[in-house]
mmCIF file of C-alpha atoms in Angstrom:
data_model
loop_
_atom_site.group_PDB
_atom_site.id
_atom_site.type_symbol
_atom_site.label_atom_id
_atom_site.label_comp_id
_atom_site.label_asym_id
_atom_site.label_seq_id
_atom_site.Cartn_x
_atom_site.Cartn_y
_atom_site.Cartn_z
ATOM 1 C CA MET A 11 0.000 0.000 0.000
ATOM 2 C CA GLY A 12 1.348 3.432 -0.914
ATOM 3 C CA THR A 13 2.071 6.150 1.586
ATOM 4 C CA GLY A 14 -0.738 8.382 0.258
ATOM 5 C CA ALA A 15 -3.376 5.728 0.964
ATOM 6 C CA SER A 16 -2.059 5.292 4.508
ATOM 7 C CA TYR A 17 -2.289 9.001 5.194
ATOM 8 C CA GLU A 18 -5.746 9.171 3.640
ATOM 9 C CA ARG A 19 -6.993 6.335 5.870
ATOM 10 C CA LEU A 20 -5.354 7.932 8.914
ATOM 11 C CA ASP A 21 -6.963 11.267 8.068
ATOM 12 C CA ARG A 22 -10.406 9.634 7.971
ATOM 13 C CA ALA A 23 -9.813 7.890 11.288
ATOM 14 C CA VAL A 24 -8.572 10.740 13.482
ATOM 15 C CA VAL A 25 -8.926 14.424 14.087
ATOM 16 C CA ILE A 26 -5.837 16.345 15.098
ATOM 17 C CA HIS A 27 -6.853 19.305 17.202
ATOM 18 C CA ASN A 28 -5.040 21.963 19.151
ATOM 19 C CA LEU A 29 -4.892 19.790 22.268
ATOM 20 C CA ARG A 30 -2.185 18.027 20.237
ATOM 21 C CA MET A 31 -3.764 14.647 20.795
ATOM 22 C CA ALA A 32 -5.071 12.295 18.141
ATOM 23 C CA ARG A 33 -8.642 11.329 18.972
ATOM 24 C CA PRO A 34 -11.105 9.257 16.963
ATOM 25 C CA ARG A 35 -13.705 11.395 15.201
ATOM 26 C CA ASP A 36 -16.548 9.597 16.897
ATOM 27 C CA ILE A 37 -15.645 9.825 20.595
ATOM 28 C CA PRO A 38 -18.496 11.388 22.563
ATOM 29 C CA CYS A 39 -17.853 14.940 23.639
ATOM 30 C CA PRO A 40 -16.949 15.019 27.358
ATOM 31 C CA CYS A 41 -19.399 17.869 27.990
ATOM 32 C CA ARG A 42 -22.280 15.691 26.777
ATOM 33 C CA ALA A 43 -21.408 12.485 28.695
ATOM 34 C CA LEU A 44 -24.561 12.631 30.845
ATOM 35 C CA GLU A 45 -26.883 13.470 27.969
ATOM 36 C CA ALA A 46 -28.698 11.162 25.588
ATOM 37 C CA THR A 47 -26.944 12.559 22.522
ATOM 38 C CA ASP A 48 -24.489 11.338 19.965
ATOM 39 C CA ALA A 49 -22.595 14.639 19.713
ATOM 40 C CA THR A 50 -18.956 13.931 18.984
ATOM 41 C CA TYR A 51 -16.017 15.869 20.344
ATOM 42 C CA ALA A 52 -15.098 17.010 16.816
ATOM 43 C CA GLU A 53 -18.509 18.558 16.171
ATOM 44 C CA CYS A 54 -19.008 19.920 19.693
ATOM 45 C CA CYS A 55 -16.157 21.281 21.843
ATOM 46 C CA GLY A 56 -13.370 20.264 19.462
ATOM 47 C CA ARG A 57 -14.652 22.959 17.130
ATOM 48 C CA TRP A 58 -13.934 25.667 19.715
ATOM 49 C CA HIS A 59 -10.618 24.183 20.856
ATOM 50 C CA GLY A 60 -9.378 24.122 17.276
ATOM 51 C CA GLY A 61 -11.043 27.370 16.277
ATOM 52 C CA LEU A 62 -9.390 29.541 18.879
ATOM 53 C CA ALA A 63 -6.194 29.737 16.813
ATOM 54 C CA VAL A 64 -8.123 31.058 13.809
ATOM 55 C CA GLY A 65 -10.387 33.454 15.690
ATOM 56 C CA GLU A 66 -13.464 31.232 15.955
ATOM 57 C CA HIS A 67 -14.746 31.578 19.512
ATOM 58 C CA ALA A 68 -17.529 29.959 21.516
ATOM 59 C CA PRO A 69 -20.650 32.016 20.700
ATOM 60 C CA THR A 70 -22.356 31.878 24.126
ATOM 61 C CA PRO A 71 -21.371 31.599 27.797
ATOM 62 C CA GLU A 72 -22.830 28.073 27.933
ATOM 63 C CA THR A 73 -20.824 26.975 24.900
ATOM 64 C CA LEU A 74 -17.669 28.427 26.456
ATOM 65 C CA MET A 75 -18.458 26.665 29.756
ATOM 66 C CA ARG A 76 -18.869 23.350 27.938
ATOM 67 C CA SER A 77 -15.653 23.792 25.950
ATOM 68 C CA ARG A 78 -13.691 24.672 29.096
ATOM 69 C CA TYR A 79 -15.115 21.610 30.873
ATOM 70 C CA SER A 80 -14.040 19.433 27.925
ATOM 71 C CA ALA A 81 -10.544 20.962 27.977
ATOM 72 C CA TYR A 82 -10.238 20.074 31.656
ATOM 73 C CA ALA A 83 -11.665 16.591 31.038
ATOM 74 C CA LEU A 84 -9.253 15.864 28.199
ATOM 75 C CA ALA A 85 -6.232 17.254 30.051
ATOM 76 C CA GLN A 86 -6.718 15.803 33.519
ATOM 77 C CA GLY A 87 -6.264 12.245 34.597
ATOM 78 C CA ARG A 88 -4.249 11.304 31.545
ATOM 79 C CA GLY A 89 -0.697 12.024 32.661
ATOM 80 C CA PRO A 90 0.745 15.518 32.388
ATOM 81 C CA ALA A 91 -1.741 18.088 31.149
ATOM 82 C CA SER A 92 -1.398 19.076 27.520
ATOM 83 C CA PRO A 93 0.215 22.514 27.187
ATOM 84 C CA ALA A 94 -2.368 23.356 24.501
ATOM 85 C CA ALA A 95 -5.289 22.463 26.810
ATOM 86 C CA LEU A 96 -3.839 24.714 29.487
ATOM 87 C CA GLU A 97 -3.326 27.417 26.851
ATOM 88 C CA TYR A 98 -6.992 27.129 25.791
ATOM 89 C CA LEU A 99 -8.135 27.468 29.404
ATOM 90 C CA MET A 100 -5.885 30.485 29.981
ATOM 91 C CA GLN A 101 -6.875 32.197 26.714
ATOM 92 C CA THR A 102 -10.571 31.852 27.533
ATOM 93 C CA TRP A 103 -10.056 33.203 31.066
ATOM 94 C CA HIS A 104 -10.535 36.943 31.559
ATOM 95 C CA PRO A 105 -7.089 38.518 32.098
ATOM 96 C CA SER A 106 -8.260 40.380 35.222
ATOM 97 C CA THR A 107 -8.922 37.103 37.083
ATOM 98 C CA ALA A 108 -6.726 34.535 35.336
ATOM 99 C CA PRO A 109 -4.128 32.807 37.492
ATOM 100 C CA GLY A 110 -0.492 33.233 36.537
ATOM 101 C CA ASP A 111 -0.045 29.479 36.239
ATOM 102 C CA LEU A 112 -2.588 26.710 36.068
ATOM 103 C CA GLU A 113 -1.741 23.371 37.608
ATOM 104 C CA LEU A 114 -4.267 20.574 37.309
ATOM 105 C CA SER A 115 -4.670 17.772 39.799
ATOM 106 C CA PRO A 116 -5.424 14.264 38.535
ATOM 107 C CA LEU A 117 -9.200 13.977 38.328
ATOM 108 C CA LYS A 118 -11.423 11.973 36.053
ATOM 109 C CA TRP A 119 -14.257 14.192 34.868
ATOM 110 C CA THR A 120 -17.364 12.073 34.271
ATOM 111 C CA GLY A 121 -20.105 14.472 33.220
ATOM 112 C CA LEU A 122 -21.524 17.963 33.124
ATOM 113 C CA GLU A 123 -25.024 19.178 33.941
ATOM 114 C CA ILE A 124 -26.063 22.690 33.004
ATOM 115 C CA VAL A 125 -28.512 23.771 35.715
ATOM 116 C CA HIS A 126 -29.197 27.307 34.489
ATOM 117 C CA GLN A 127 -27.782 29.769 32.028
ATOM 118 C CA GLU A 128 -28.611 33.393 31.427
ATOM 119 C CA THR A 129 -27.172 36.031 29.119
ATOM 120 C CA ARG A 130 -27.916 39.741 29.287
ATOM 121 C CA GLY A 131 -26.006 41.944 26.897
ATOM 122 C CA ASP A 132 -22.296 41.451 27.467
ATOM 123 C CA ALA A 133 -22.655 39.430 30.699
ATOM 124 C CA GLY A 134 -23.531 35.807 31.218
ATOM 125 C CA VAL A 135 -23.980 33.354 34.057
ATOM 126 C CA VAL A 136 -23.887 29.568 33.880
ATOM 127 C CA GLU A 137 -24.768 27.374 36.845
ATOM 128 C CA PHE A 138 -23.492 23.835 36.446
ATOM 129 C CA VAL A 139 -22.674 20.628 38.256
ATOM 130 C CA ALA A 140 -19.479 18.932 37.100
ATOM 131 C CA HIS A 141 -19.154 15.289 38.090
ATOM 132 C CA TYR A 142 -15.744 13.728 38.646
ATOM 133 C CA LYS A 143 -13.903 10.924 40.366
ATOM 134 C CA VAL A 144 -10.839 11.193 42.525
ATOM 135 C CA ASN A 145 -9.243 8.017 43.821
ATOM 136 C CA GLY A 146 -12.306 6.132 42.545
ATOM 137 C CA ARG A 147 -14.735 8.184 44.636
ATOM 138 C CA ALA A 148 -17.538 10.108 42.879
ATOM 139 C CA GLU A 149 -17.627 13.834 43.646
ATOM 140 C CA LYS A 150 -19.308 16.919 42.205
ATOM 141 C CA LEU A 151 -18.489 20.553 41.777
ATOM 142 C CA HIS A 152 -21.582 22.808 41.811
ATOM 143 C CA GLU A 153 -20.609 26.270 40.607
ATOM 144 C CA VAL A 154 -22.134 29.478 39.313
ATOM 145 C CA SER A 155 -19.723 30.957 36.777
ATOM 146 C CA ARG A 156 -19.654 34.485 35.383
ATOM 147 C CA PHE A 157 -18.672 35.359 31.819
ATOM 148 C CA VAL A 158 -18.131 38.623 29.981
ATOM 149 C CA LEU A 159 -18.187 39.478 26.272
ATOM 150 C CA GLU A 160 -15.322 41.719 25.172
ATOM 151 C CA ASP A 161 -14.399 42.483 21.580
ATOM 152 C CA GLY A 162 -16.733 39.732 20.372
ATOM 153 C CA THR A 163 -15.168 37.050 22.589
ATOM 154 C CA TRP A 164 -16.712 35.443 25.670
ATOM 155 C CA ARG A 165 -14.310 34.950 28.576
ATOM 156 C CA TYR A 166 -14.653 33.168 31.910
ATOM 157 C CA VAL A 167 -14.411 35.693 34.769
ATOM 158 C CA ASP A 168 -14.877 33.677 37.940
ATOM 159 C CA GLY A 169 -17.054 31.185 39.721
ATOM 160 C CA VAL A 170 -18.685 30.773 43.097
ATOM 161 C CA ILE A 171 -19.190 27.346 44.598
ATOM 162 C CA ALA A 172 -22.944 26.968 45.009
ATOM 163 C CA ALA A 173 -24.585 25.916 48.235
ATOM 164 C CA ASN A 174 -24.493 22.144 48.444
ATOM 165 C CA LYS A 175 -27.937 21.161 47.195
ATOM 166 C CA GLU A 176 -28.669 17.473 46.840
ATOM 167 C CA ARG A 177 -28.915 16.697 43.106
#
């Protein structure tokens, strides 16, 4: 078999995205793991991860929240975090609140629930519950996150851990 055919088959089988990891086209998107949907990473959050370099940004606070969750999910629990995943998280963080460095602990993110989202003008709020495992034990992070639209780009500002409601 010629080299061209090998590359063509490889191209059909994987998507190379800015997280610098080869992933099958049909893996479910991490942000949709708890939903009854067949949305793939490539057509969901992969679009925003790859689009950042060419000026294509998440169009809503909820979309940005989902893409940031997926960046965390793909980077954590799989050895050292990808520098590109960390770069995506930092570039989508508002400069006034972004940490100087971002170090991720080893977690296995298992699903995301959007509880509420609201957008008014250039401000947005997304309340979510992110499910994860640490040392095999199921945990959840319930947060209300704030976003701001500047120069046509949504950025994560900060989040407040919500009161622990039983979900």
